[in-house]
XYZ file of C-alpha atoms in Angstrom:
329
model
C -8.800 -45.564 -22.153
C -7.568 -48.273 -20.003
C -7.061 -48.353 -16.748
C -3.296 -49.520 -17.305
C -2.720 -46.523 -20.012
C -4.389 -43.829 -17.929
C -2.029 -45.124 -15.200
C 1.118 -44.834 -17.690
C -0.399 -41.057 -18.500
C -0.762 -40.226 -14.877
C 2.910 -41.499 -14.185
C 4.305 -39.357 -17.236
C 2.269 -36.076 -16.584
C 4.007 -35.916 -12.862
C 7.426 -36.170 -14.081
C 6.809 -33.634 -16.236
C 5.895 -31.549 -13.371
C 8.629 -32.220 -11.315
C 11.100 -31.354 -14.382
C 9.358 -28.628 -14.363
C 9.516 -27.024 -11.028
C 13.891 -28.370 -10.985
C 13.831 -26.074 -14.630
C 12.490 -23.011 -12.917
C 14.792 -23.605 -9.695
C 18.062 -24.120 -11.704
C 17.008 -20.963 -13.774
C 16.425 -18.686 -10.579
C 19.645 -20.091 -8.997
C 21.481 -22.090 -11.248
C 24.979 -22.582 -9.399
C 23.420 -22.879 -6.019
C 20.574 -25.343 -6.736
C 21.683 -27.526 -9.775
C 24.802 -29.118 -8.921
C 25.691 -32.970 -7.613
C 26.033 -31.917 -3.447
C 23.134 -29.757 -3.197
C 20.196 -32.199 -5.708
C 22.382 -35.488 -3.818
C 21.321 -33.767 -0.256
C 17.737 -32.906 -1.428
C 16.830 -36.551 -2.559
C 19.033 -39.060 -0.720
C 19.075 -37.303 2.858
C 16.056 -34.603 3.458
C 13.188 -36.775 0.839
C 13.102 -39.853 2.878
C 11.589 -38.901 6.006
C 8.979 -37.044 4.011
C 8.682 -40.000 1.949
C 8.034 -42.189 5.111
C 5.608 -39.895 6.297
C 3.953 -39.593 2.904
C 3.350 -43.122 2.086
C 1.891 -43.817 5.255
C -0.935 -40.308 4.124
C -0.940 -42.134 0.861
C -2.187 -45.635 2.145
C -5.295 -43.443 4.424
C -6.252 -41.331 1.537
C -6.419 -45.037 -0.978
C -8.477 -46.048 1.525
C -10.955 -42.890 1.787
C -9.448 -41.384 4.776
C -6.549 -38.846 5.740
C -4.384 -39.232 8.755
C -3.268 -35.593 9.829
C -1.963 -37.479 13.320
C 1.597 -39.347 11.620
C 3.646 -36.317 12.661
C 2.803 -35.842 16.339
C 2.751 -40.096 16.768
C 6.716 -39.389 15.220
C 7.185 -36.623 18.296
C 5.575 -38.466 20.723
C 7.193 -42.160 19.696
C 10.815 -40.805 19.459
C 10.901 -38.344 22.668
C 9.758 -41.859 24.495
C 12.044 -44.013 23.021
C 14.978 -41.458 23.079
C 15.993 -41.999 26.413
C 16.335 -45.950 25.916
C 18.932 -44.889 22.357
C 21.002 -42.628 24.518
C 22.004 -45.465 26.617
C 22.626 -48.181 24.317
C 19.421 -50.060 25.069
C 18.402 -50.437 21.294
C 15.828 -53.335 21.661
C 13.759 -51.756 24.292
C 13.939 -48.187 22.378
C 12.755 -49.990 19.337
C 9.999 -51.837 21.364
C 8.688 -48.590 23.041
C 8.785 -46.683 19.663
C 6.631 -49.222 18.082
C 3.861 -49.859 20.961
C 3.615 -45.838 21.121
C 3.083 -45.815 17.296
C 1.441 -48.615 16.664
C -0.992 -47.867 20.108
C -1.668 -44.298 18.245
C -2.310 -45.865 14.831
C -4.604 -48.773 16.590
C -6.287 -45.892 18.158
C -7.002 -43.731 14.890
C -8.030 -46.815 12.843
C -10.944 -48.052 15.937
C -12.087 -44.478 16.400
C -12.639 -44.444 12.481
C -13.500 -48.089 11.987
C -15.339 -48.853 14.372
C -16.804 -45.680 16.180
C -17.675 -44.071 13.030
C -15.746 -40.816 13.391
C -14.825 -39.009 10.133
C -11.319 -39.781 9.533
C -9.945 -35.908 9.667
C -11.555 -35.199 13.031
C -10.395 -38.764 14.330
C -7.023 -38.323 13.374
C -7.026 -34.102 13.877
C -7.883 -35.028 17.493
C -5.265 -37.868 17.966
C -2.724 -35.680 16.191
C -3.813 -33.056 18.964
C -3.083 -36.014 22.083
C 0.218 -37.172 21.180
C 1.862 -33.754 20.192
C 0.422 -32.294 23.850
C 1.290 -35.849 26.021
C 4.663 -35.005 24.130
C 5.304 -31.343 25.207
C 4.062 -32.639 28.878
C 6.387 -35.717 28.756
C 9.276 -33.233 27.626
C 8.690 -30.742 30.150
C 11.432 -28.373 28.766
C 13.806 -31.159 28.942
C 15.734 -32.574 25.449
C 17.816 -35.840 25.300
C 20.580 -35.361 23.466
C 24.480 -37.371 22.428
C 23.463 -40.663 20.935
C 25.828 -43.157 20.553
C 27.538 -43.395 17.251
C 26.355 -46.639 16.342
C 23.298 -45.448 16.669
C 23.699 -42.213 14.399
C 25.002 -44.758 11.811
C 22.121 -45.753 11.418
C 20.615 -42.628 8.958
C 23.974 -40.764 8.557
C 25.857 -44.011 7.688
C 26.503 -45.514 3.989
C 25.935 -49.013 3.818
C 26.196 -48.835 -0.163
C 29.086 -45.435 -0.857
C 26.999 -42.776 -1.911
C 23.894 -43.546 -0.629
C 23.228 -42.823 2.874
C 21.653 -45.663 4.791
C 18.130 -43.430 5.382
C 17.598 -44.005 1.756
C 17.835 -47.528 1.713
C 15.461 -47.688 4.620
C 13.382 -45.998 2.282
C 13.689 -48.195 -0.529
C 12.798 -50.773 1.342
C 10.015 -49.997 3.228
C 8.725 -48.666 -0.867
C 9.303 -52.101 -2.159
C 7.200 -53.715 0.654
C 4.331 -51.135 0.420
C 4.571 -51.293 -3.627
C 4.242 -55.064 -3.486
C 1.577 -55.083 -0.260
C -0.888 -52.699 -2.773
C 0.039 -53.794 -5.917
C 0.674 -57.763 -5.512
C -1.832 -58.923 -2.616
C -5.178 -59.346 -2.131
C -4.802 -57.355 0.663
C -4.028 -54.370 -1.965
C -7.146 -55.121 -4.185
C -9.500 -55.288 -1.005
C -7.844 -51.427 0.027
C -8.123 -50.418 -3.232
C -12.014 -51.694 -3.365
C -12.538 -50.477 -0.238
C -11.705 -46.903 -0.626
C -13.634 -47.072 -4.324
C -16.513 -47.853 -2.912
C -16.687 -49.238 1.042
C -20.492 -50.710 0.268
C -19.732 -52.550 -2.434
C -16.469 -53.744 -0.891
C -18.498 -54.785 2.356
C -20.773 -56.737 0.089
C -18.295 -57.997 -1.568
C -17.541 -59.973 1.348
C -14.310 -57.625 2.184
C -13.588 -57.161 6.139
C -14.235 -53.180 5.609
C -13.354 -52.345 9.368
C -10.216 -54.909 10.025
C -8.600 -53.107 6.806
C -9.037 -49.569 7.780
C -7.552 -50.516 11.272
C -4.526 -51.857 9.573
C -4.133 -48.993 7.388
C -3.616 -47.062 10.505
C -1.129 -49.426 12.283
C 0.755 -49.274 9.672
C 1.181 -45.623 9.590
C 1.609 -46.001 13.412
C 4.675 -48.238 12.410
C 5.825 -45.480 9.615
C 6.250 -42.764 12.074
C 7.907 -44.908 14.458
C 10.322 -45.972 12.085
C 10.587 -41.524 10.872
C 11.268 -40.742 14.713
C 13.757 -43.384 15.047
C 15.610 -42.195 11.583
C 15.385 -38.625 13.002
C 16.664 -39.353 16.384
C 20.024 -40.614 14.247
C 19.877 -37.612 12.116
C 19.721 -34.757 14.455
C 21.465 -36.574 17.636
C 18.634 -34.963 19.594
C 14.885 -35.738 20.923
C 12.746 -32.370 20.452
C 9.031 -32.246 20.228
C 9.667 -29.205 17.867
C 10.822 -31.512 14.831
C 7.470 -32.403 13.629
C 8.184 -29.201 11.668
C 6.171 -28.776 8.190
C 6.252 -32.719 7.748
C 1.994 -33.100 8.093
C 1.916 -30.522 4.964
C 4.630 -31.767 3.535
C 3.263 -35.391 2.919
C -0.424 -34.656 2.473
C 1.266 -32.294 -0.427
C 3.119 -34.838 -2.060
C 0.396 -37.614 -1.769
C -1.567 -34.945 -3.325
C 1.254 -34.157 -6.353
C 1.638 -37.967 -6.457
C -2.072 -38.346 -7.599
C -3.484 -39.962 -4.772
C -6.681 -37.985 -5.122
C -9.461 -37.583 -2.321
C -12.212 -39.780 -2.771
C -10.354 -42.971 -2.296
C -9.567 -46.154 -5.054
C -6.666 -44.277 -7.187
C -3.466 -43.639 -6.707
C 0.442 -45.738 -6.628
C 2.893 -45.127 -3.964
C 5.343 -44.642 -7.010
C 3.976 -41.252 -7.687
C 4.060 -40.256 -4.129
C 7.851 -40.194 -4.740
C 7.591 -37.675 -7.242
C 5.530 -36.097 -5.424
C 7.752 -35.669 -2.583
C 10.425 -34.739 -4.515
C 8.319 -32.187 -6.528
C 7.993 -30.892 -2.651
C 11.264 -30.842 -1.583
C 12.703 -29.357 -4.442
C 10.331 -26.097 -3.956
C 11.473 -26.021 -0.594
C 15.050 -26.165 -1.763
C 15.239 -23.768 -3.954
C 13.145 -21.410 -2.023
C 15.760 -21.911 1.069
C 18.268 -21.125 -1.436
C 16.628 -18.012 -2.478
C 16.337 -16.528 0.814
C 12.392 -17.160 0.985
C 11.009 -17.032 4.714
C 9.524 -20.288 6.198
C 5.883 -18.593 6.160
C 5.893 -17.730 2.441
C 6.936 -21.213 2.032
C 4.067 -22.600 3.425
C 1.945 -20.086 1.141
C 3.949 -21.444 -1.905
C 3.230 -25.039 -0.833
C -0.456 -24.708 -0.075
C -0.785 -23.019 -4.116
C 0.915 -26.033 -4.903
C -1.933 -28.299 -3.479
C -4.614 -26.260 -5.078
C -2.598 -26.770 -8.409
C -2.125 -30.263 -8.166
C -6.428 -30.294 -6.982
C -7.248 -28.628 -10.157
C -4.346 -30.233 -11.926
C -6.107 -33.546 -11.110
C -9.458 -32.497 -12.023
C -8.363 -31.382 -15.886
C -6.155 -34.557 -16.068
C -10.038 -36.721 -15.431
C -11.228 -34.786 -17.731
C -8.639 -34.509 -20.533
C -8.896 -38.422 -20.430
C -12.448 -38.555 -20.034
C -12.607 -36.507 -23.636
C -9.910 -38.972 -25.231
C -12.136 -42.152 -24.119
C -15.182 -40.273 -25.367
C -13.423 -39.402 -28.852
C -12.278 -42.591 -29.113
C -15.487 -44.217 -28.939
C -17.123 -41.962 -31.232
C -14.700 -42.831 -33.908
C -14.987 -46.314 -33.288
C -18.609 -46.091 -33.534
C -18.422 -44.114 -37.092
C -15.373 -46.681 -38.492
C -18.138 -48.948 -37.461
């Protein structure tokens, strides 16, 4: 089977599983979870900063790595910056968001790159850093009231209908889509987290790529803590929330297995949506925030196993196909 077909499969078997899981919510609680407000909410205003979050885990694990850190560098990066918001001083609340996550990201990508620490404990222990420097920073004190112009930013509606979050969103999925699909850039990650020896040999700047990988997620949560800043018109180290689970789930839904080379940051949206939607519904019904996180870690074994048949259910069709080739023959 071709790489090209087995991508078209892959795409088509995770839709399936997200119509699945939005059948069994609307039959559980059909008025409540399948109508326009509450599936409009879901995807265009609580997705995207998963999304964010998600593409950024999607980029480490392409590259054989995992960055557990993303959600603290958000805490840390927006409680910083927050101040700077509440007064109106947008370019220097931008600038400090940015050299916090971008410092962080540098940070993960030389203690992985060049150090030669495994990628979890690198970014476990950086994850770890910022969310404590955060709580110290804080102190027990939030920064709250941000200017409305500001708040625009996520709650507004550039286009009617579409809040301005998911734009951001589209946007920043059109540049990653095109950076790992259309660049050489994208080949050399792809290469890279394939097979890093080969890739080295290969005449591919291993190191210099990791490190970026990790910048850019540096910039990703920036850009989340600035978008959540706008949405809850508050700076609270609590916000990082489920949002580390959350996108290493959806990466995982999305196909972007562990073991590096495989995987499209198109299926990390269904994946996040596949996410989301559990959550939904499960709010809905009444579920507590601890079964939740029981329901999504199931849902990562699932889509581990899930993964594994999918190889091998393809693996069988190439094998068939060549035996029958061989026996026309």
């Amino acid at each position: 089977m071709s790489l090209k077909a087995k991508n078209r499969v892959d795409l088509i078997s995770r839709f399936l599983i997200l119509i699945v899981v939005m059948a069994i919510m609307a039959v559980l609680q059909p008025g409540a979870f399948l109508n326009w407000n509450n599936l409009s909410q879901v995807i265009f205003q609580q997705t995207p900063f998963t999304l964010l979050m998600a593409f950024g885990m999607s980029l480490a694990i392409i590259s054989n790595g995992i960055d557990i850190s993303m959600a603290s560098n958000m805490v840390l990066s927006s409680y910083l910056s927050g101040t700077f918001f509440s007064e109106g001083n947008y370019l220097v609340g931008i600038l400090v968001a940015v050299g916090v996550g971008v410092a962080f990201g540098l940070l993960n990508g030389i203690l992985i790159a060049k150090i030669k620490i495994e990628p979890f404990i690198a970014t476990f222990s950086v994850d770890f850093v910022a969310l404590g420097l955060a709580y110290v920073v804080c102190d027990g004190k939030y920064i709250y009231g941000f200017p409305e112009g500001f708040r625009a930013l996520t709650n507004g509606a550039l286009i009617p209908g579409i809040p301005n979050i998911a734009l951001i969103t589209i946007a920043v999925f059109a540049l990653l889509y095109f950076l790992t699909k259309h660049t050489t850039y994208g080949r050399a990650l792809y290469a890279l987290g394939h097979n890093r020896k080969a890739a080295k040999l290969a005449g591919m700047r291993a190191d210099e790529i990791v490190i970026s990988v990790y910048v850019i997620n540096g910039l990703l949560a920036s850009l989340t803590g600035i978008l959540y800043l706008a949405r809850l018109n508050a700076a609270d180290p609590t916000i990082k929330g489920t949002l580390t689970i959350d996108s290493l789930a959806s990466a995982l839904i999305g196909g972007i297995a562990f073991g590096g080379g495989k995987g499209s940051v198109i299926i990390t949206i269904i994946g996040a949506l596949v996410i989301m939607f559990i959550r939904n519904g499960l709010n809905i019904m009444g579920v507590s925030t601890n079964w939740q996180q029981a329901v999504v870690g199931m849902v990562i074994l699932f889509s581990v196993f899930y993964e594994r048949g999918l190889n091998l259910l393809m693996l069988y069709v190439a094998e068939h196909k060549k035996k029958r080739a061989k026996a026309a023959a």
